[in-house]
mmCIF file of C-alpha atoms and ligand atoms in Angstrom:
data_model
loop_
_atom_site.group_PDB
_atom_site.id
_atom_site.type_symbol
_atom_site.label_atom_id
_atom_site.label_comp_id
_atom_site.label_asym_id
_atom_site.label_seq_id
_atom_site.Cartn_x
_atom_site.Cartn_y
_atom_site.Cartn_z
ATOM 1 C CA MET C 1 0.000 0.000 0.000
ATOM 2 C CA GLY C 2 1.207 3.548 -0.707
ATOM 3 C CA ILE C 3 1.854 6.249 1.870
ATOM 4 C CA ILE C 4 -1.261 7.360 3.779
ATOM 5 C CA GLU C 5 -1.531 11.151 4.270
ATOM 6 C CA LYS C 6 -3.520 12.783 7.101
ATOM 7 C CA ASP C 7 -3.585 16.136 8.926
ATOM 8 C CA ILE C 8 -3.398 14.606 12.393
ATOM 9 C CA ILE C 9 -2.208 11.181 13.508
ATOM 10 C CA ILE C 10 -2.901 10.047 17.053
ATOM 11 C CA ILE C 11 -0.824 7.187 18.438
ATOM 12 C CA GLY C 12 -2.834 5.043 20.869
ATOM 13 C CA ALA C 13 -6.575 4.311 21.132
ATOM 14 C CA GLY C 14 -6.845 4.531 24.930
ATOM 15 C CA PRO C 15 -9.183 7.047 26.580
ATOM 16 C CA SER C 16 -6.691 9.897 25.906
ATOM 17 C CA GLY C 17 -6.230 9.054 22.234
ATOM 18 C CA LEU C 18 -10.011 8.798 21.857
ATOM 19 C CA VAL C 19 -10.554 12.191 23.520
ATOM 20 C CA CYS C 20 -8.094 13.775 21.057
ATOM 21 C CA ALA C 21 -9.730 12.017 18.116
ATOM 22 C CA ILE C 22 -13.207 13.178 19.201
ATOM 23 C CA GLU C 23 -12.094 16.809 19.547
ATOM 24 C CA ALA C 24 -10.412 16.647 16.119
ATOM 25 C CA ALA C 25 -13.544 15.068 14.586
ATOM 26 C CA LYS C 26 -15.705 17.816 16.099
ATOM 27 C CA GLN C 27 -13.506 20.347 14.278
ATOM 28 C CA ASN C 28 -13.800 18.398 10.995
ATOM 29 C CA LEU C 29 -10.059 17.763 10.939
ATOM 30 C CA ASP C 30 -8.641 14.917 8.906
ATOM 31 C CA LEU C 31 -7.506 12.432 11.551
ATOM 32 C CA LEU C 32 -6.397 8.868 12.017
ATOM 33 C CA VAL C 33 -5.699 6.823 15.141
ATOM 34 C CA LEU C 34 -2.985 4.153 15.064
ATOM 35 C CA GLU C 35 -3.361 1.459 17.713
ATOM 36 C CA LYS C 36 -1.003 -1.465 18.210
ATOM 37 C CA GLY C 37 -3.660 -3.685 19.790
ATOM 38 C CA LEU C 38 -7.378 -3.285 20.374
ATOM 39 C CA LEU C 39 -9.680 -0.419 21.216
ATOM 40 C CA VAL C 40 -8.758 0.728 24.780
ATOM 41 C CA ASN C 41 -6.157 -2.014 24.816
ATOM 42 C CA SER C 42 -4.974 -1.319 28.385
ATOM 43 C CA ILE C 43 -8.481 -1.496 29.857
ATOM 44 C CA TYR C 44 -9.118 -4.692 27.898
ATOM 45 C CA ASN C 45 -6.080 -6.208 29.676
ATOM 46 C CA PHE C 46 -7.111 -5.096 33.177
ATOM 47 C CA PRO C 47 -8.151 -7.846 35.654
ATOM 48 C CA THR C 48 -11.369 -9.471 34.447
ATOM 49 C CA ASN C 49 -13.380 -8.641 37.568
ATOM 50 C CA MET C 50 -11.935 -5.205 38.305
ATOM 51 C CA THR C 51 -14.060 -2.254 39.281
ATOM 52 C CA PHE C 52 -12.920 1.311 38.585
ATOM 53 C CA PHE C 53 -12.275 3.549 41.586
ATOM 54 C CA SER C 54 -13.885 6.477 39.727
ATOM 55 C CA THR C 55 -17.597 6.898 39.245
ATOM 56 C CA SER C 56 -18.770 6.403 35.670
ATOM 57 C CA GLU C 57 -19.639 10.096 35.311
ATOM 58 C CA VAL C 58 -16.003 11.206 35.607
ATOM 59 C CA LEU C 59 -14.848 8.631 33.033
ATOM 60 C CA GLU C 60 -17.170 10.097 30.382
ATOM 61 C CA ILE C 61 -15.685 11.507 27.186
ATOM 62 C CA GLY C 62 -17.164 13.256 24.141
ATOM 63 C CA ASN C 63 -20.307 14.276 26.088
ATOM 64 C CA ILE C 64 -21.662 10.746 25.885
ATOM 65 C CA PRO C 65 -23.295 9.585 29.146
ATOM 66 C CA PHE C 66 -21.695 6.561 30.817
ATOM 67 C CA ILE C 67 -24.402 4.597 32.607
ATOM 68 C CA SER C 68 -23.282 1.814 34.925
ATOM 69 C CA HIS C 69 -25.194 -0.499 37.226
ATOM 70 C CA SER C 70 -23.521 0.732 40.408
ATOM 71 C CA ASP C 71 -21.709 3.966 41.210
ATOM 72 C CA LYS C 72 -18.355 2.560 40.069
ATOM 73 C CA PRO C 73 -18.301 0.826 36.709
ATOM 74 C CA SER C 74 -16.767 -2.544 35.953
ATOM 75 C CA ARG C 75 -14.160 -3.229 33.263
ATOM 76 C CA LYS C 76 -16.884 -4.853 31.159
ATOM 77 C CA GLU C 77 -19.064 -1.755 31.353
ATOM 78 C CA ALA C 78 -16.105 0.493 30.495
ATOM 79 C CA LEU C 79 -15.311 -1.614 27.413
ATOM 80 C CA GLU C 80 -18.925 -1.327 26.270
ATOM 81 C CA TYR C 81 -18.888 2.425 26.925
ATOM 82 C CA TYR C 82 -15.680 3.250 25.015
ATOM 83 C CA ARG C 83 -16.821 0.989 22.166
ATOM 84 C CA ARG C 84 -20.033 3.033 21.892
ATOM 85 C CA VAL C 85 -18.105 6.300 22.050
ATOM 86 C CA SER C 86 -15.810 5.314 19.185
ATOM 87 C CA THR C 87 -18.722 4.218 16.987
ATOM 88 C CA ALA C 88 -20.826 7.293 17.876
ATOM 89 C CA TYR C 89 -18.070 9.533 16.505
ATOM 90 C CA ASN C 90 -17.243 7.145 13.663
ATOM 91 C CA LEU C 91 -13.535 7.412 14.475
ATOM 92 C CA ASP C 92 -11.028 6.117 11.939
ATOM 93 C CA ILE C 93 -8.888 3.749 14.020
ATOM 94 C CA ARG C 94 -6.397 1.378 12.406
ATOM 95 C CA TYR C 95 -5.703 -1.614 14.638
ATOM 96 C CA ARG C 96 -2.585 -3.800 14.803
ATOM 97 C CA GLN C 97 -0.495 -0.787 13.811
ATOM 98 C CA THR C 98 2.507 -0.576 16.145
ATOM 99 C CA VAL C 99 4.259 2.727 15.670
ATOM 100 C CA LYS C 100 7.995 2.071 15.410
ATOM 101 C CA SER C 101 9.283 5.521 14.436
ATOM 102 C CA VAL C 102 8.214 9.140 14.062
ATOM 103 C CA GLU C 103 10.532 11.432 12.118
ATOM 104 C CA LYS C 104 10.154 15.026 11.069
ATOM 105 C CA LYS C 105 11.071 15.279 7.382
ATOM 106 C CA HIS C 106 10.949 18.821 5.960
ATOM 107 C CA PHE C 107 7.512 20.102 7.036
ATOM 108 C CA LYS C 108 5.882 16.714 7.611
ATOM 109 C CA PHE C 109 6.091 13.852 10.045
ATOM 110 C CA GLU C 110 6.789 10.397 8.712
ATOM 111 C CA ILE C 111 5.366 7.647 10.893
ATOM 112 C CA LYS C 112 6.298 4.029 10.308
ATOM 113 C CA THR C 113 4.496 1.001 11.687
ATOM 114 C CA GLN C 114 5.517 -2.603 11.042
ATOM 115 C CA ASP C 115 3.961 -2.550 7.560
ATOM 116 C CA GLN C 116 2.838 0.949 6.616
ATOM 117 C CA THR C 117 4.133 4.514 6.234
ATOM 118 C CA TYR C 118 2.010 7.537 7.120
ATOM 119 C CA HIS C 119 2.590 11.264 6.623
ATOM 120 C CA CYS C 120 0.950 14.016 8.657
ATOM 121 C CA GLN C 121 1.294 17.627 9.839
ATOM 122 C CA TYR C 122 0.548 16.997 13.516
ATOM 123 C CA VAL C 123 1.219 14.035 15.791
ATOM 124 C CA ILE C 124 -0.353 13.290 19.165
ATOM 125 C CA VAL C 125 1.373 10.644 21.286
ATOM 126 C CA ALA C 126 -1.073 8.961 23.731
ATOM 127 C CA THR C 127 0.634 5.642 24.370
ATOM 128 C CA GLY C 128 -0.085 5.289 28.125
ATOM 129 C CA TYR C 129 2.011 3.186 30.488
ATOM 130 C CA TYR C 130 0.371 -0.230 30.842
ATOM 131 C CA ASP C 131 2.701 -2.082 28.444
ATOM 132 C CA THR C 132 5.850 -1.585 30.537
ATOM 133 C CA PRO C 133 5.786 -3.136 34.027
ATOM 134 C CA ASN C 134 8.226 -2.066 36.742
ATOM 135 C CA LEU C 135 10.437 -5.123 37.060
ATOM 136 C CA LEU C 136 11.678 -6.696 40.289
ATOM 137 C CA LYS C 137 15.100 -7.117 38.650
ATOM 138 C CA VAL C 138 15.918 -10.378 40.436
ATOM 139 C CA ASN C 139 17.051 -13.791 39.227
ATOM 140 C CA GLY C 140 14.111 -15.982 38.280
ATOM 141 C CA GLU C 141 11.844 -13.110 37.219
ATOM 142 C CA ASP C 142 11.714 -14.623 33.740
ATOM 143 C CA LEU C 143 10.140 -17.874 35.032
ATOM 144 C CA PRO C 144 6.589 -18.421 33.669
ATOM 145 C CA LYS C 145 5.209 -18.462 37.225
ATOM 146 C CA VAL C 146 6.034 -14.750 37.622
ATOM 147 C CA LYS C 147 3.221 -12.478 36.404
ATOM 148 C CA HIS C 148 3.199 -8.709 36.032
ATOM 149 C CA TYR C 149 -0.432 -8.740 34.927
ATOM 150 C CA TYR C 150 -3.292 -10.302 36.853
ATOM 151 C CA ASP C 151 -6.327 -11.704 35.105
ATOM 152 C CA ASP C 152 -8.498 -13.695 37.518
ATOM 153 C CA ALA C 153 -8.164 -15.850 40.630
ATOM 154 C CA HIS C 154 -8.935 -19.271 39.207
ATOM 155 C CA PRO C 155 -5.339 -20.387 38.365
ATOM 156 C CA TYR C 156 -4.244 -19.639 41.947
ATOM 157 C CA ILE C 157 -6.788 -21.743 43.882
ATOM 158 C CA GLY C 158 -4.968 -23.868 46.475
ATOM 159 C CA GLN C 159 -1.544 -22.493 45.463
ATOM 160 C CA ASN C 160 1.169 -20.626 47.362
ATOM 161 C CA VAL C 161 1.021 -17.124 45.951
ATOM 162 C CA ALA C 162 3.369 -14.230 46.710
ATOM 163 C CA VAL C 163 1.881 -10.816 45.937
ATOM 164 C CA VAL C 164 4.520 -8.108 45.654
ATOM 165 C CA GLY C 165 3.477 -4.519 46.430
ATOM 166 C CA ALA C 166 1.150 -2.681 48.796
ATOM 167 C CA ALA C 167 -0.833 -0.293 46.600
ATOM 168 C CA ASN C 168 -4.383 -0.682 45.234
ATOM 169 C CA SER C 169 -3.688 -3.408 42.675
ATOM 170 C CA ALA C 170 -1.594 -5.510 45.073
ATOM 171 C CA CYS C 171 -4.275 -5.285 47.789
ATOM 172 C CA ASP C 172 -7.047 -6.121 45.305
ATOM 173 C CA VAL C 173 -5.132 -9.133 43.996
ATOM 174 C CA ALA C 174 -4.193 -10.382 47.488
ATOM 175 C CA LEU C 175 -7.835 -10.200 48.614
ATOM 176 C CA GLU C 176 -9.340 -11.730 45.471
ATOM 177 C CA THR C 177 -6.921 -14.677 45.376
ATOM 178 C CA TYR C 178 -7.262 -15.243 49.152
ATOM 179 C CA TYR C 179 -11.092 -15.301 48.954
ATOM 180 C CA LYS C 180 -10.888 -17.880 46.139
ATOM 181 C CA GLY C 181 -8.640 -20.179 48.194
ATOM 182 C CA ALA C 182 -5.005 -19.223 47.498
ATOM 183 C CA HIS C 183 -2.418 -19.168 50.327
ATOM 184 C CA VAL C 184 -1.288 -15.579 50.065
ATOM 185 C CA THR C 185 1.898 -13.932 51.314
ATOM 186 C CA MET C 186 2.384 -10.236 50.594
ATOM 187 C CA VAL C 187 5.975 -9.072 50.225
ATOM 188 C CA ILE C 188 6.018 -5.352 51.001
ATOM 189 C CA LYS C 189 9.093 -3.120 50.903
ATOM 190 C CA ASP C 190 7.654 -0.495 53.289
ATOM 191 C CA ASP C 191 6.429 -0.960 56.855
ATOM 192 C CA SER C 192 2.697 -0.723 56.102
ATOM 193 C CA ILE C 193 0.021 -0.913 53.404
ATOM 194 C CA TYR C 194 0.266 2.166 51.140
ATOM 195 C CA GLU C 195 -1.587 4.971 52.911
ATOM 196 C CA LYS C 196 -3.534 6.020 49.795
ATOM 197 C CA VAL C 197 -5.132 2.610 49.176
ATOM 198 C CA LYS C 198 -8.863 3.216 48.544
ATOM 199 C CA TYR C 199 -10.920 3.567 51.722
ATOM 200 C CA TRP C 200 -13.130 0.592 50.858
ATOM 201 C CA ILE C 201 -10.116 -1.746 50.385
ATOM 202 C CA LYS C 202 -7.666 -0.662 53.123
ATOM 203 C CA PRO C 203 -9.538 -1.847 56.274
ATOM 204 C CA ASN C 204 -10.294 -5.184 54.613
ATOM 205 C CA ILE C 205 -6.669 -5.967 53.712
ATOM 206 C CA GLU C 206 -5.366 -4.690 57.066
ATOM 207 C CA ASN C 207 -7.832 -6.856 58.976
ATOM 208 C CA ARG C 208 -7.010 -9.965 56.909
ATOM 209 C CA ILE C 209 -3.316 -9.361 57.686
ATOM 210 C CA LYS C 210 -4.054 -8.780 61.379
ATOM 211 C CA GLU C 211 -6.028 -12.016 61.714
ATOM 212 C CA GLY C 212 -3.294 -13.895 59.804
ATOM 213 C CA SER C 213 -5.438 -15.135 56.924
ATOM 214 C CA ILE C 214 -3.181 -13.180 54.553
ATOM 215 C CA LYS C 215 0.484 -13.159 55.590
ATOM 216 C CA ALA C 216 2.458 -9.963 55.079
ATOM 217 C CA ILE C 217 6.207 -9.539 55.379
ATOM 218 C CA PHE C 218 6.994 -5.833 55.705
ATOM 219 C CA LYS C 219 10.279 -4.022 54.989
ATOM 220 C CA SER C 220 11.141 -6.960 52.766
ATOM 221 C CA GLN C 221 12.026 -7.654 49.160
ATOM 222 C CA ILE C 222 12.261 -10.772 47.022
ATOM 223 C CA LYS C 223 15.903 -11.565 46.370
ATOM 224 C CA GLU C 224 15.605 -14.606 44.138
ATOM 225 C CA ILE C 225 12.818 -16.688 42.589
ATOM 226 C CA TYR C 226 13.076 -20.474 42.140
ATOM 227 C CA SER C 227 10.549 -22.825 40.582
ATOM 228 C CA ASP C 228 9.246 -24.017 43.999
ATOM 229 C CA ARG C 229 10.181 -21.192 46.418
ATOM 230 C CA ILE C 230 11.285 -17.589 46.841
ATOM 231 C CA LEU C 231 14.149 -16.117 48.814
ATOM 232 C CA VAL C 232 13.081 -12.984 50.696
ATOM 233 C CA ASP C 233 15.300 -10.406 52.327
ATOM 234 C CA THR C 234 13.571 -9.463 55.632
ATOM 235 C CA PRO C 235 14.630 -7.371 58.667
ATOM 236 C CA ASP C 236 15.215 -10.744 60.449
ATOM 237 C CA GLY C 237 17.467 -12.064 57.710
ATOM 238 C CA GLU C 238 16.823 -14.149 54.597
ATOM 239 C CA GLN C 239 13.712 -16.363 54.542
ATOM 240 C CA GLU C 240 12.824 -19.143 52.101
ATOM 241 C CA ILE C 241 9.098 -19.423 51.394
ATOM 242 C CA ALA C 242 7.370 -22.191 49.439
ATOM 243 C CA ASN C 243 5.923 -20.627 46.316
ATOM 244 C CA ASP C 244 3.962 -21.544 43.171
ATOM 245 C CA TYR C 245 3.281 -18.067 41.733
ATOM 246 C CA VAL C 246 4.671 -14.551 42.106
ATOM 247 C CA LEU C 247 2.180 -11.789 41.248
ATOM 248 C CA ALA C 248 4.322 -8.670 40.945
ATOM 249 C CA MET C 249 1.875 -5.784 41.319
ATOM 250 C CA THR C 250 4.632 -3.196 41.253
ATOM 251 C CA GLY C 251 3.132 -0.749 38.776
ATOM 252 C CA TYR C 252 3.903 0.305 35.236
ATOM 253 C CA ARG C 253 5.723 3.126 33.493
ATOM 254 C CA PRO C 254 5.588 4.817 30.074
ATOM 255 C CA ASP C 255 7.855 3.343 27.414
ATOM 256 C CA TYR C 256 10.697 5.851 27.832
ATOM 257 C CA LYS C 257 12.814 4.160 25.175
ATOM 258 C CA PHE C 258 10.079 4.746 22.591
ATOM 259 C CA LEU C 259 9.517 8.358 23.690
ATOM 260 C CA LYS C 260 13.262 9.125 23.489
ATOM 261 C CA HIS C 261 13.521 7.316 20.169
ATOM 262 C CA ILE C 262 10.973 9.670 18.630
ATOM 263 C CA GLY C 263 12.892 12.662 20.027
ATOM 264 C CA ILE C 264 10.876 13.678 23.103
ATOM 265 C CA THR C 265 13.098 15.139 25.831
ATOM 266 C CA LEU C 266 12.540 13.585 29.273
ATOM 267 C CA ASP C 267 13.606 14.899 32.673
ATOM 268 C CA PRO C 268 16.595 12.766 33.754
ATOM 269 C CA GLU C 269 15.185 12.363 37.290
ATOM 270 C CA ASP C 270 11.479 11.592 36.969
ATOM 271 C CA HIS C 271 11.129 11.190 33.174
ATOM 272 C CA VAL C 272 8.467 13.886 32.897
ATOM 273 C CA PRO C 273 8.532 14.950 29.225
ATOM 274 C CA VAL C 274 9.187 18.530 28.157
ATOM 275 C CA PHE C 275 5.816 20.059 27.239
ATOM 276 C CA ASP C 276 3.935 23.327 27.156
ATOM 277 C CA GLU C 277 1.415 23.373 30.044
ATOM 278 C CA GLN C 278 -1.222 25.145 27.982
ATOM 279 C CA THR C 279 -0.990 23.379 24.619
ATOM 280 C CA LEU C 280 0.692 20.062 25.581
ATOM 281 C CA GLU C 281 3.080 20.527 22.652
ATOM 282 C CA SER C 282 6.368 18.719 23.281
ATOM 283 C CA ASN C 283 9.914 19.939 22.585
ATOM 284 C CA ILE C 284 9.206 18.920 18.955
ATOM 285 C CA LYS C 285 7.034 21.495 17.194
ATOM 286 C CA GLN C 286 3.614 20.108 16.173
ATOM 287 C CA LEU C 287 4.115 16.909 18.184
ATOM 288 C CA TYR C 288 1.861 16.764 21.258
ATOM 289 C CA ILE C 289 1.621 14.470 24.282
ATOM 290 C CA ALA C 290 -1.689 13.400 25.861
ATOM 291 C CA GLY C 291 -2.712 11.322 28.857
ATOM 292 C CA VAL C 292 -0.746 9.604 31.568
ATOM 293 C CA ILE C 293 2.680 9.780 29.901
ATOM 294 C CA LEU C 294 2.801 13.447 30.907
ATOM 295 C CA ALA C 295 3.332 12.272 34.513
ATOM 296 C CA GLY C 296 6.609 10.429 33.848
ATOM 297 C CA ASP C 297 7.364 8.146 36.808
ATOM 298 C CA ASN C 298 4.527 9.655 38.880
ATOM 299 C CA THR C 299 1.946 7.509 37.109
ATOM 300 C CA SER C 300 -0.546 7.659 39.988
ATOM 301 C CA LYS C 301 -0.913 11.433 39.550
ATOM 302 C CA LEU C 302 -2.683 11.277 36.189
ATOM 303 C CA PHE C 303 -5.603 9.068 35.249
ATOM 304 C CA ILE C 304 -8.652 9.184 32.997
ATOM 305 C CA GLU C 305 -10.580 11.497 35.336
ATOM 306 C CA ASN C 306 -8.018 14.292 35.294
ATOM 307 C CA THR C 307 -6.709 13.988 31.714
ATOM 308 C CA ARG C 308 -10.022 14.183 29.857
ATOM 309 C CA HIS C 309 -9.410 17.842 28.928
ATOM 310 C CA HIS C 310 -6.109 17.108 27.110
ATOM 311 C CA GLY C 311 -7.847 16.603 23.770
ATOM 312 C CA LYS C 312 -9.445 20.038 23.874
ATOM 313 C CA GLN C 313 -6.154 21.746 24.818
ATOM 314 C CA ILE C 314 -4.256 20.088 21.973
ATOM 315 C CA ILE C 315 -6.887 20.453 19.250
ATOM 316 C CA THR C 316 -7.464 24.134 20.156
ATOM 317 C CA ASP C 317 -3.762 24.760 19.515
ATOM 318 C CA ILE C 318 -3.700 22.742 16.291
ATOM 319 C CA LYS C 319 -6.783 24.602 15.041
ATOM 320 C CA GLN C 320 -5.099 27.942 15.787
ATOM 321 C CA LYS C 321 -1.945 26.880 13.945
ATOM 322 C CA ILE C 322 -3.990 25.738 10.936
ATOM 323 C CA SER C 323 -5.925 29.049 10.877
ATOM 324 C CA ALA C 324 -2.652 31.015 11.142
ATOM 325 C CA ASN C 325 -1.255 29.094 8.149
ATOM 326 C CA TYR C 326 -4.290 30.023 6.020
ATOM 327 C CA ALA C 327 -4.334 33.688 7.153
HETATM 328 C C1 FAD Q 401 -6.114 -1.567 37.523
HETATM 329 C C2 FAD Q 401 -6.301 -0.130 37.126
HETATM 330 C C3 FAD Q 401 -7.431 0.579 37.537
HETATM 331 C C4 FAD Q 401 -7.627 1.899 37.140
HETATM 332 N N1 FAD Q 401 -8.754 2.576 37.574
HETATM 333 C C5 FAD Q 401 -8.939 3.878 37.196
HETATM 334 C C6 FAD Q 401 -10.094 4.627 37.616
HETATM 335 O O1 FAD Q 401 -10.928 4.126 38.359
HETATM 336 N N2 FAD Q 401 -10.223 5.899 37.199
HETATM 337 C C7 FAD Q 401 -9.318 6.522 36.381
HETATM 338 O O2 FAD Q 401 -9.509 7.693 36.035
HETATM 339 N N3 FAD Q 401 -8.208 5.845 35.966
HETATM 340 C C8 FAD Q 401 -7.994 4.553 36.361
HETATM 341 N N4 FAD Q 401 -6.867 3.878 35.972
HETATM 342 C C9 FAD Q 401 -5.882 4.577 35.141
HETATM 343 C C10 FAD Q 401 -6.346 4.589 33.693
HETATM 344 O O3 FAD Q 401 -6.656 3.311 33.252
HETATM 345 C C11 FAD Q 401 -5.274 5.206 32.839
HETATM 346 O O4 FAD Q 401 -5.047 6.509 33.345
HETATM 347 C C12 FAD Q 401 -5.738 5.329 31.386
HETATM 348 O O5 FAD Q 401 -5.928 4.066 30.795
HETATM 349 C C13 FAD Q 401 -4.705 6.126 30.636
HETATM 350 O O6 FAD Q 401 -5.234 6.412 29.360
HETATM 351 P P1 FAD Q 401 -4.227 6.664 28.147
HETATM 352 O O7 FAD Q 401 -5.109 6.778 26.945
HETATM 353 O O8 FAD Q 401 -3.314 7.782 28.484
HETATM 354 O O9 FAD Q 401 -3.349 5.337 28.088
HETATM 355 P P2 FAD Q 401 -3.831 3.808 27.777
HETATM 356 O O10 FAD Q 401 -5.228 3.589 28.228
HETATM 357 O O11 FAD Q 401 -2.768 2.944 28.318
HETATM 358 O O12 FAD Q 401 -3.814 3.781 26.193
HETATM 359 C C14 FAD Q 401 -2.626 3.781 25.444
HETATM 360 C C15 FAD Q 401 -2.879 3.062 24.141
HETATM 361 O O13 FAD Q 401 -1.740 3.231 23.294
HETATM 362 C C16 FAD Q 401 -1.463 1.998 22.639
HETATM 363 N N5 FAD Q 401 -0.043 2.002 22.233
HETATM 364 C C17 FAD Q 401 1.033 1.988 23.052
HETATM 365 N N6 FAD Q 401 2.172 2.032 22.331
HETATM 366 C C18 FAD Q 401 1.813 2.083 21.027
HETATM 367 C C19 FAD Q 401 2.550 2.138 19.802
HETATM 368 N N7 FAD Q 401 3.900 2.170 19.761
HETATM 369 N N8 FAD Q 401 1.851 2.165 18.619
HETATM 370 C C20 FAD Q 401 0.485 2.141 18.620
HETATM 371 N N9 FAD Q 401 -0.249 2.090 19.767
HETATM 372 C C21 FAD Q 401 0.401 2.068 20.951
HETATM 373 C C22 FAD Q 401 -1.821 0.943 23.680
HETATM 374 O O14 FAD Q 401 -2.044 -0.312 23.096
HETATM 375 C C23 FAD Q 401 -3.069 1.558 24.315
HETATM 376 O O15 FAD Q 401 -4.271 1.157 23.682
HETATM 377 C C24 FAD Q 401 -6.660 2.543 36.351
HETATM 378 C C25 FAD Q 401 -5.510 1.853 35.951
HETATM 379 C C26 FAD Q 401 -5.310 0.530 36.335
HETATM 380 C C27 FAD Q 401 -4.063 -0.183 35.901
#
């Protein structure tokens, strides 16, 4: 196929990419979304039974009401909602298009995926963080029993499971697997459950730990993983614990290698990209950043709720630039 030309190309069909696409569509701009996986790929890969911590109202985009059965929607409801949003706006999304490079050539950007070249005037990068887990960086992490993504509890019934971490996802996973019959040990590097764990989860996990139904080893870290056990560094010395699965719920981070590769400058300390607060334009003229990647390492600071306005900010600036070019 020949080169595909568009005014605006958005990389990523998560909530942020969709918001940008909707705003561009509202302005009758010629847009295309390139997505390496599926529509809202990250949400699709969230735990099967997860419930959002936000109410459905604050996850709404494009002025389309999000109706859920209880105050906080489930993953399944969110998938249905974002599917309806994308069809309502008839967005042009090309799936299975993994962006490998973005290069400015003369006055245009050239974007290459695994099998196609695209040209455009404006690029919006909205690639999220869910594809790059924070690794434990210990021997044995590459064993198949170590998971950085949790799906559902069934595989862990009756097994010795180590859950690493103490934030929302780790607490959710520890509780869900325990209630389904796993023998759960939490390995936590600090001396308590993370203080900002949601108020409806925190007392539950703390009480399960107190009564001993979920074991927790605080101020500890996994040192090595073997097929049948783990070696844990604890304040009382090294401990060997029988183990069938390690569920490393240690968070995710944007793909910094990709961002640097396309020329975005990142802060050397916290990897926050260089961007204009008002327009979200990066250090590269006419290349914008949307969504959670703007937070760098501080991924818990930005989420769907507080990034829904990014699309408007970016498209307002693009519209002004286009008008200035025609003036
Ligand atoms: C378990 C969990 C629960 C959460 N609950 C809430 C909540 O209750 N409320 C809330 O507001 N937020 C919540 N969040 C956070 C929220 O999911 C994220 O903030 C949101 O998904 C970020 O949207 P995004 O569009 O920036 O990134 P993403 O949703 O991650 O979308 C990025 C997209 O880009 C695609 N992509 C990546 N690289 C490429 C490439 N090279 N080429 C093409 N496509 C690419 C990905 O496949 C993906 O579809 C939760 C997160 C988790 C993990």
